[in-house]
Each structure stands twice: as structure tokens, then as C-alpha cells.
Amino acid sequence: MELEPLKDGHGRLIGDLRVSVTDRCNFRCQYCMPAEGLPWLERDEILTFEEIARLVGLFAAMGVHDVRLTGGEPLVRRDFPRLAAMLAQIPGVEDLSVTTNGYLLERHAEALVRAGIDRFNVSVDSLQRDRFFELTRRDALPQVLRGLEMLAQYPEAHPIKINAVAIRDFTEEEAIPFAEFARRTPYEVRFIEFMPLDADHAWTADQVLTGAEIRAAIDAVYPLEPESREPHATARVYRFADGNGKIGFINPVSEPFCGDCNRVRLTADGRLRTCLFSLNETDLRTPIRDGADEAELERIIRAAVWRKELKHHVGEPGFIQPARSMSAIGG
Ligand code: SAM
Ligand code: SF4
């Protein structure tokens, strides 16, 4: 089945779908979740594997070629490798990736690689155990690093990316250790600017440590050279001038990349979101469970995508933080 490409009302072609497979998580990162967690969705509120595969198939028929599985923590969803295998077989899905906190990677890396996951992003915010604990509220750095080592054994999983959220008065101390980590390991480290998607609604603009600031601090010690930017890439990637590794910066707050955005998101409860910062979402679960056919679902998806936001308004007067926080959207 091949359908018309999926396009928004500003002429952007949609090629990338982020699928949240669960809102639950085994971590409580300060910039994402409250210490006590959130009220989790009930089991029957969450899309089944078959429902997810059906929607991914429809998006793929409309030209979506990149699918990223996220959450919450995707690896806590029971039988997650089975879902990965189902999605890997869908015609048109060229790049199937996972974003994970890495805690369960030691156990599941092999099954996920075998299932057909092409790329992994592992979130690590500090390379010091006590500071990792402070930020994630879990004393889990050694376990995450063991998971990374396990994953690194599979050549087909490379390049492995490490994502670190950059927060002022915290991440400055991490910049050089992460640069050295990127230089001595096969991992590409990327810093992501802190966004107003925290469940505590405590974000303020002055807490954003910008990519430019971190880059300058690293460049002063280990000179950097820019790599050319690939279309739709969120990260600005630099190589170390002496050829040892790469480092990237995802700067949605200081240098928004909305004009080039080709992404939409599906939440664990089957809502389509056309921007991380959307204030509206479109329910796909109800029509699916009411028996909508492919043509009807296609019509609903196209209508929602047509209204995709031109840009986000973070940092502008009147910005409204969405009710859902990052773990409930699917980052
Ligand atoms: N639990 C998995 C993980 O942490 O990798 C996947 C879901 S998590 C919501 C996806 C990504 O969003 C992670 O890299 C996390 O660091 C990032 N994230 C969460 N809250 C954020 C925020 N307020 N600003 C920027 N990035 C955030
Ligand atoms: Fe969980 Fe990921 Fe949010 Fe941390 S960032 S609380 S690991 S969903």
C-alpha cells in the first residue's frame, strides 16, 4: 500500500514518527517527572501492539520512514522486543530506533538488536555516580554503563548516541568529562537544552545552559570543527579537530529548528501530537476501537497533520506549557 505523502499546511513533508509505548518509567529525572511519579495510564488505555503496528503501517504508507520508540521508559513495557520485531517488518520503515534510559539494556540489548532496532539513544546526564543519582533520583549509573557496554558489542547497533540534558548550574561540570568520554569511547555524546516539559513546571529560561556555551567550553580545551548538517537533523554535530570522536548539540530553545521539522508523535494512549509543545492532540484510539477503516484513519491523520504548528513559542511572552510533560508525550 502506498499513499500520498503526508504533508502539513506549511508544506513540510512528515517523515519521522515518535511512538511512546508506555508512560511508565523506572527513573524520576528531575527535569521530566515528579519524585512520586505520575498517575499512570490504565492498561486498557494504552495502545496494544497490534494497534501501534496498524498505525505505524499507515504512517509508513504515507511516507514516514523513521520510527523512534520512546516513552516513559520503553524497555519497561512487557514484551517490548516483540513490538520492535513487529514494527521492523513494516514495509517503508527504514530506520527503527529506541530512546532509553539504559537501565534495562544489559538484559534486553541482544533481543532488541535481533528484533531489528537499527539505532539507540541512551540518556545519561552525568558521568559521576552521585550527580547521576541527584538528577535521575536513581543510583543507577553503573547499571546504565553496563547496559551501554553490552549494546556496544553489537556492531549493527552503532553509532550509539548518548543524550545529556543541559541544565545551568549542573551540566557545566559535565562538559569536559563528556567530551573526554566521547573521545575515548565509540559513543557520540549530544547535549539537549532543557525544555519546559518538566512535570513540576519549574522550568525557567535562565536554567537553560545553551549548546553554544557548552561548545565554547569544550572547544577551548579540545578544538572542534563543524560537520555539515543533514536535512531534518536536530543535532549540530562537531568532530574533534584531532579526529577523535564527535559531539553534538540539540538546541531547541536557543536555536529552534521548527522550519525543518518533519516529525509527529503518537502518545501511549493513542493521541497524535504534531509538536512537542502542542496544546491540542488528536485521538486515534477511539476511532480505531470504534472500527474505523484505513481510509477513515488516514483522513483523521491528514487533517491533524495539516494543522501542525509552524513553530514553538518557548521563551516568548504568553508561552503556555502543555499539560502533558515529556514522559507522557514521548520525548
Ligand atoms: N526514558 C527514556 C529516556 O530517558 O531516554 C525515553 C523517554 S525521555 C522522555 C526522552 C528524552 O527526553 C531523554 O533523552 C530525556 O533526557 C529527554 N527529556 C526529558 N525531559 C526533558 C526536558 N524537560 N528537556 C529536555 N529534554 C528532556
Ligand atoms: Fe524516565 Fe526518561 Fe523521563 Fe527520565 S527522562 S524520568 S528516564 S522518561
Coordinates of C-alpha atoms and ligand atoms in Angstrom, one line a residue:
M1 CA 0.0 0.0 0.0
E2 CA 1.5 3.4 -1.0
L3 CA -0.4 6.6 -0.3
E4 CA 0.1 10.3 -1.0
P5 CA 3.0 11.7 1.1
L6 CA 1.9 13.2 4.4
K7 CA 2.3 17.0 4.4
D8 CA 1.4 19.8 6.8
G9 CA -0.2 23.1 6.0
H10 CA 3.2 24.8 5.8
G11 CA 4.5 22.5 3.1
R12 CA 6.6 20.3 5.4
L13 CA 6.7 16.6 4.5
I14 CA 6.4 14.3 7.5
G15 CA 8.9 11.5 7.6
D16 CA 9.5 10.8 11.2
L17 CA 7.1 9.3 13.8
R18 CA 8.0 9.1 17.6
V19 CA 5.9 6.4 19.3
S20 CA 5.6 6.4 23.0
V21 CA 5.0 2.8 24.1
T22 CA 4.4 3.5 27.7
D23 CA 4.0 6.5 30.1
R24 CA 5.7 4.5 32.9
C25 CA 9.3 4.9 33.9
N26 CA 11.7 3.3 36.4
F27 CA 13.5 6.7 36.8
R28 CA 12.3 10.0 38.1
C29 CA 14.5 12.6 36.3
Q30 CA 14.0 16.0 37.9
Y31 CA 13.6 17.7 34.5
C32 CA 10.9 15.2 33.5
M33 CA 8.9 13.6 36.3
P34 CA 8.0 14.4 39.9
A35 CA 9.7 12.3 42.6
E36 CA 6.5 10.4 43.4
G37 CA 5.8 9.6 39.7
L38 CA 2.7 10.4 37.8
P39 CA -0.8 8.8 37.7
W40 CA -0.1 6.0 35.2
L41 CA -2.5 5.1 32.4
E42 CA -4.6 2.0 32.9
R43 CA -3.6 -1.0 30.8
D44 CA -6.7 -0.7 28.5
E45 CA -5.9 2.9 27.9
I46 CA -2.6 2.0 26.2
L47 CA -2.5 1.1 22.6
T48 CA -1.9 -2.7 22.0
F49 CA 1.0 -3.8 19.9
E50 CA -1.4 -4.6 17.1
E51 CA -2.9 -1.1 17.3
I52 CA 0.6 0.5 17.2
A53 CA 1.6 -1.7 14.3
R54 CA -1.5 -0.8 12.4
L55 CA -0.9 3.0 12.9
V56 CA 2.8 2.7 12.1
G57 CA 1.9 0.8 8.9
L58 CA -0.5 3.6 7.9
F59 CA 2.1 6.3 8.6
A60 CA 4.7 4.3 6.7
A61 CA 2.3 4.1 3.7
M62 CA 2.2 7.9 3.8
G63 CA 5.9 8.2 3.6
V64 CA 7.1 8.1 7.3
H65 CA 10.4 6.2 7.1
D66 CA 11.9 6.9 10.5
V67 CA 10.2 5.5 13.6
R68 CA 11.6 6.1 17.1
L69 CA 10.2 4.2 20.1
T70 CA 10.3 6.0 23.3
G71 CA 8.2 6.7 26.5
G72 CA 8.2 6.9 29.5
E73 CA 10.8 4.1 29.5
P74 CA 10.1 1.9 26.5
L75 CA 12.1 -1.1 27.9
V76 CA 9.6 -1.4 30.9
R77 CA 6.8 -2.3 28.5
R78 CA 6.3 -6.0 28.8
D79 CA 7.5 -7.9 25.7
F80 CA 8.9 -4.8 24.1
P81 CA 11.3 -6.7 21.8
R82 CA 8.3 -8.4 20.3
L83 CA 6.8 -5.0 19.4
A84 CA 10.2 -3.9 17.9
A85 CA 10.2 -7.0 15.7
M86 CA 6.6 -6.4 14.5
L87 CA 7.5 -2.8 13.6
A88 CA 10.8 -3.7 11.9
Q89 CA 8.9 -5.8 9.4
I90 CA 6.6 -3.0 8.2
P91 CA 7.4 -2.0 4.6
G92 CA 8.6 1.6 4.4
V93 CA 10.1 1.7 7.9
E94 CA 13.7 2.2 7.0
D95 CA 15.1 3.4 10.4
L96 CA 13.7 1.9 13.6
S97 CA 15.3 3.4 16.8
V98 CA 14.9 3.5 20.5
T99 CA 15.4 6.2 23.1
T100 CA 16.1 4.6 26.5
N101 CA 17.5 5.5 29.9
G102 CA 19.6 2.3 29.6
Y103 CA 18.7 0.7 32.9
L104 CA 17.3 -2.5 31.3
L105 CA 19.7 -2.6 28.3
E106 CA 22.0 -5.1 29.9
R107 CA 19.1 -7.5 29.9
H108 CA 17.5 -6.6 26.6
A109 CA 20.2 -5.3 24.2
E110 CA 20.6 -8.5 22.4
A111 CA 16.9 -9.1 21.9
L112 CA 16.4 -5.6 20.7
V113 CA 19.2 -5.8 18.2
R114 CA 18.0 -9.2 17.0
A115 CA 14.5 -7.7 16.7
G116 CA 15.7 -5.2 14.2
I117 CA 16.3 -1.9 16.1
D118 CA 18.8 0.0 14.0
R119 CA 19.9 2.8 16.4
F120 CA 19.9 3.5 20.1
N121 CA 19.9 6.8 22.0
V122 CA 20.8 6.3 25.6
S123 CA 20.1 9.1 28.1
V124 CA 23.0 9.8 30.5
D125 CA 23.1 13.2 32.3
S126 CA 26.2 12.8 34.4
L127 CA 29.2 10.5 34.4
Q128 CA 29.5 10.8 38.2
R129 CA 27.5 8.4 40.2
D130 CA 26.3 10.8 42.9
R131 CA 25.4 13.5 40.4
F132 CA 23.6 11.0 38.2
F133 CA 21.6 9.9 41.3
E134 CA 20.8 13.5 42.2
L135 CA 19.3 14.2 38.7
T136 CA 17.6 10.9 38.0
R137 CA 16.7 10.1 41.6
R138 CA 18.1 6.6 40.9
D139 CA 21.5 5.3 41.9
A140 CA 21.8 3.6 38.5
L141 CA 24.9 4.9 36.7
P142 CA 26.9 1.6 36.9
Q143 CA 23.9 -0.4 35.7
V144 CA 23.4 2.1 32.7
L145 CA 27.1 1.9 31.8
R146 CA 26.9 -1.9 31.9
G147 CA 24.0 -1.7 29.5
L148 CA 25.9 0.5 27.2
E149 CA 28.8 -1.9 27.1
M150 CA 26.5 -4.8 26.4
L151 CA 25.0 -2.8 23.5
A152 CA 28.4 -1.8 22.2
Q153 CA 29.2 -5.4 21.5
Y154 CA 26.8 -5.4 18.6
P155 CA 28.3 -3.7 15.5
E156 CA 24.9 -3.3 14.0
A157 CA 23.8 -1.1 16.9
H158 CA 26.5 1.6 16.1
P159 CA 26.8 4.5 16.2
I160 CA 25.3 4.7 19.7
K161 CA 24.3 8.1 20.9
I162 CA 24.3 9.4 24.4
N163 CA 21.9 12.2 25.2
A164 CA 22.5 14.6 28.2
V165 CA 20.0 17.3 29.2
A166 CA 21.9 20.5 29.7
I167 CA 20.9 22.4 32.8
R168 CA 22.6 25.6 34.1
D169 CA 24.5 25.2 37.4
F170 CA 24.6 21.4 36.8
T171 CA 25.9 20.5 33.4
E172 CA 28.9 22.9 33.2
E173 CA 30.8 20.4 35.3
E174 CA 29.9 17.6 32.9
A175 CA 31.0 19.2 29.7
I176 CA 34.7 18.2 29.7
P177 CA 34.1 14.7 31.2
F178 CA 31.5 14.1 28.5
A179 CA 33.9 15.4 25.8
E180 CA 36.6 13.1 27.0
F181 CA 34.1 10.2 27.1
A182 CA 33.1 10.9 23.5
R183 CA 36.8 11.0 22.6
R184 CA 37.7 7.6 24.2
T185 CA 34.6 5.6 23.5
P186 CA 32.6 4.8 20.4
Y187 CA 29.7 6.8 21.6
E188 CA 28.6 10.2 20.2
V189 CA 27.5 12.5 23.0
R190 CA 24.8 15.1 22.4
F191 CA 23.7 17.8 24.8
I192 CA 20.0 18.7 24.7
E193 CA 18.8 22.1 26.0
F194 CA 16.4 21.8 28.9
M195 CA 12.9 22.5 27.7
P196 CA 9.7 23.5 29.5
L197 CA 8.3 20.0 29.6
D198 CA 9.0 19.1 33.2
A199 CA 6.1 17.7 35.2
D200 CA 6.9 20.1 38.1
H201 CA 6.5 23.2 35.8
A202 CA 9.7 24.6 37.4
W203 CA 11.4 25.4 34.1
T204 CA 12.7 28.9 33.7
A205 CA 14.7 30.3 30.8
D206 CA 17.7 31.0 32.9
Q207 CA 18.0 27.3 33.7
V208 CA 18.8 26.6 30.0
L209 CA 22.5 26.0 29.5
T210 CA 22.8 26.7 25.8
G211 CA 24.6 24.4 23.3
A212 CA 26.7 27.4 22.3
E213 CA 28.0 27.8 25.9
I214 CA 28.9 24.1 26.2
R215 CA 30.5 24.1 22.8
A216 CA 32.7 27.1 23.7
A217 CA 33.8 25.4 26.9
I218 CA 34.7 22.2 25.1
D219 CA 36.3 23.9 22.1
A220 CA 38.7 25.8 24.5
V221 CA 40.1 22.5 25.6
Y222 CA 39.6 20.2 22.7
P223 CA 39.1 22.2 19.4
L224 CA 36.0 21.3 17.4
E225 CA 35.2 21.5 13.7
P226 CA 31.6 21.5 12.4
E227 CA 30.2 18.7 10.4
S228 CA 27.8 19.5 7.6
R229 CA 24.2 19.4 8.8
E230 CA 21.9 16.7 7.4
P231 CA 18.4 17.7 6.5
H232 CA 15.9 17.4 9.4
A233 CA 18.8 16.7 11.8
T234 CA 18.1 18.1 15.2
A235 CA 21.7 18.0 16.3
R236 CA 24.5 20.2 15.2
V237 CA 27.4 17.9 15.2
Y238 CA 31.1 18.7 15.6
R239 CA 34.2 16.5 15.3
F240 CA 37.2 16.9 17.5
A241 CA 39.8 18.5 15.3
D242 CA 42.3 15.8 16.1
G243 CA 39.9 13.2 14.7
N244 CA 39.0 11.5 18.0
G245 CA 35.2 11.3 18.1
K246 CA 32.2 13.6 17.7
I247 CA 29.9 15.7 19.9
G248 CA 26.5 17.2 19.1
F249 CA 24.2 19.9 20.4
I250 CA 20.4 19.9 20.2
N251 CA 19.4 23.5 20.8
P252 CA 15.6 23.7 20.5
V253 CA 15.4 26.7 22.9
S254 CA 18.3 28.9 21.7
E255 CA 18.3 27.9 18.0
P256 CA 14.9 26.3 17.1
F257 CA 14.8 24.1 14.1
C258 CA 11.0 24.2 13.6
G259 CA 11.2 25.3 10.0
D260 CA 12.8 22.0 9.1
C261 CA 10.7 19.8 11.4
N262 CA 9.4 16.6 9.8
R263 CA 8.2 14.9 13.0
V264 CA 4.9 13.9 14.6
R265 CA 4.3 12.0 17.8
L266 CA 1.9 9.2 19.0
T267 CA 1.3 9.0 22.7
A268 CA 1.0 5.7 24.6
D269 CA -2.8 6.3 24.8
G270 CA -3.1 6.9 21.1
R271 CA -3.1 10.6 20.7
L272 CA -1.4 12.2 17.7
R273 CA 0.7 15.3 18.6
T274 CA 2.1 17.4 15.9
C275 CA 4.6 19.3 18.1
L276 CA 6.3 18.6 21.4
F277 CA 4.6 21.8 22.6
S278 CA 1.1 21.2 21.1
L279 CA -1.8 22.3 23.2
N280 CA -4.2 20.2 21.1
E281 CA -4.0 16.5 20.2
T282 CA -6.0 14.2 18.1
D283 CA -7.5 11.0 19.4
L284 CA -6.7 8.0 17.2
R285 CA -7.5 5.3 19.7
T286 CA -11.3 5.9 19.8
P287 CA -11.8 5.7 16.1
I288 CA -9.6 2.6 15.9
R289 CA -11.6 0.9 18.7
D290 CA -14.9 2.1 17.1
G291 CA -13.9 0.2 13.9
A292 CA -12.6 2.9 11.7
D293 CA -11.2 1.6 8.4
E294 CA -7.8 2.7 6.9
A295 CA -9.4 5.4 4.8
E296 CA -11.1 7.0 7.8
L297 CA -7.9 6.9 9.9
E298 CA -5.9 8.3 7.0
R299 CA -8.4 11.2 6.8
I300 CA -8.2 12.0 10.5
I301 CA -4.4 11.9 10.5
R302 CA -4.1 14.1 7.4
A303 CA -6.4 16.7 8.9
A304 CA -4.4 16.8 12.1
V305 CA -1.1 16.9 10.4
W306 CA -2.3 19.7 8.1
R307 CA -2.7 21.9 11.3
K308 CA 0.9 21.2 12.5
E309 CA 2.2 24.2 14.4
L310 CA 4.5 26.5 12.4
K311 CA 6.9 26.8 15.3
H312 CA 7.1 26.6 19.1
H313 CA 6.9 29.7 21.3
V314 CA 9.2 28.8 24.1
G315 CA 10.7 31.9 25.6
E316 CA 8.1 34.2 24.1
P317 CA 5.6 36.2 26.1
G318 CA 2.4 34.2 26.5
F319 CA 4.0 30.8 26.0
I320 CA 1.8 28.1 27.6
Q321 CA 3.5 24.9 28.7
P322 CA 1.5 21.8 27.6
A323 CA -0.4 19.9 30.2
R324 CA 1.5 16.7 29.4
S325 CA 5.1 16.5 30.5
M326 CA 7.9 14.9 28.5
S327 CA 7.4 11.3 29.8
A328 CA 3.6 11.4 29.0
I329 CA 4.3 12.8 25.5
G330 CA 7.1 10.6 24.4
G331 CA 10.4 12.6 24.0
Ligands
SAM1 N1 13.0 7.3 29.3 C1 13.7 7.3 28.1 C2 15.0 8.2 28.2 O1 15.1 8.9 29.2 O2 15.8 8.2 27.3 C3 12.9 7.9 26.9 C4 11.9 8.9 27.2 S1 12.6 10.5 27.7 C5 11.2 11.5 27.9 C6 13.3 11.1 26.1 C7 14.4 12.1 26.2 O3 13.8 13.3 26.7 C8 15.5 11.8 27.2 O4 16.8 12.0 26.5 C9 15.4 12.9 28.2 O5 16.6 13.2 28.8 C10 14.7 14.0 27.5 N2 14.0 14.9 28.3 C11 13.1 14.7 29.3 N3 12.6 15.8 29.8 C12 13.2 16.8 29.2 C13 13.2 18.3 29.3 N4 12.4 18.9 30.2 N5 14.0 19.0 28.5 C14 14.8 18.4 27.6 N6 14.9 17.0 27.4 C15 14.1 16.3 28.2
SF4_2 FE1 12.0 8.5 32.7 FE2 13.2 9.3 30.5 FE3 11.7 11.0 31.9 FE4 14.0 10.2 33.0 S1 13.7 11.4 31.1 S2 12.0 10.2 34.1 S3 14.2 8.2 32.2 S4 11.0 9.2 30.9

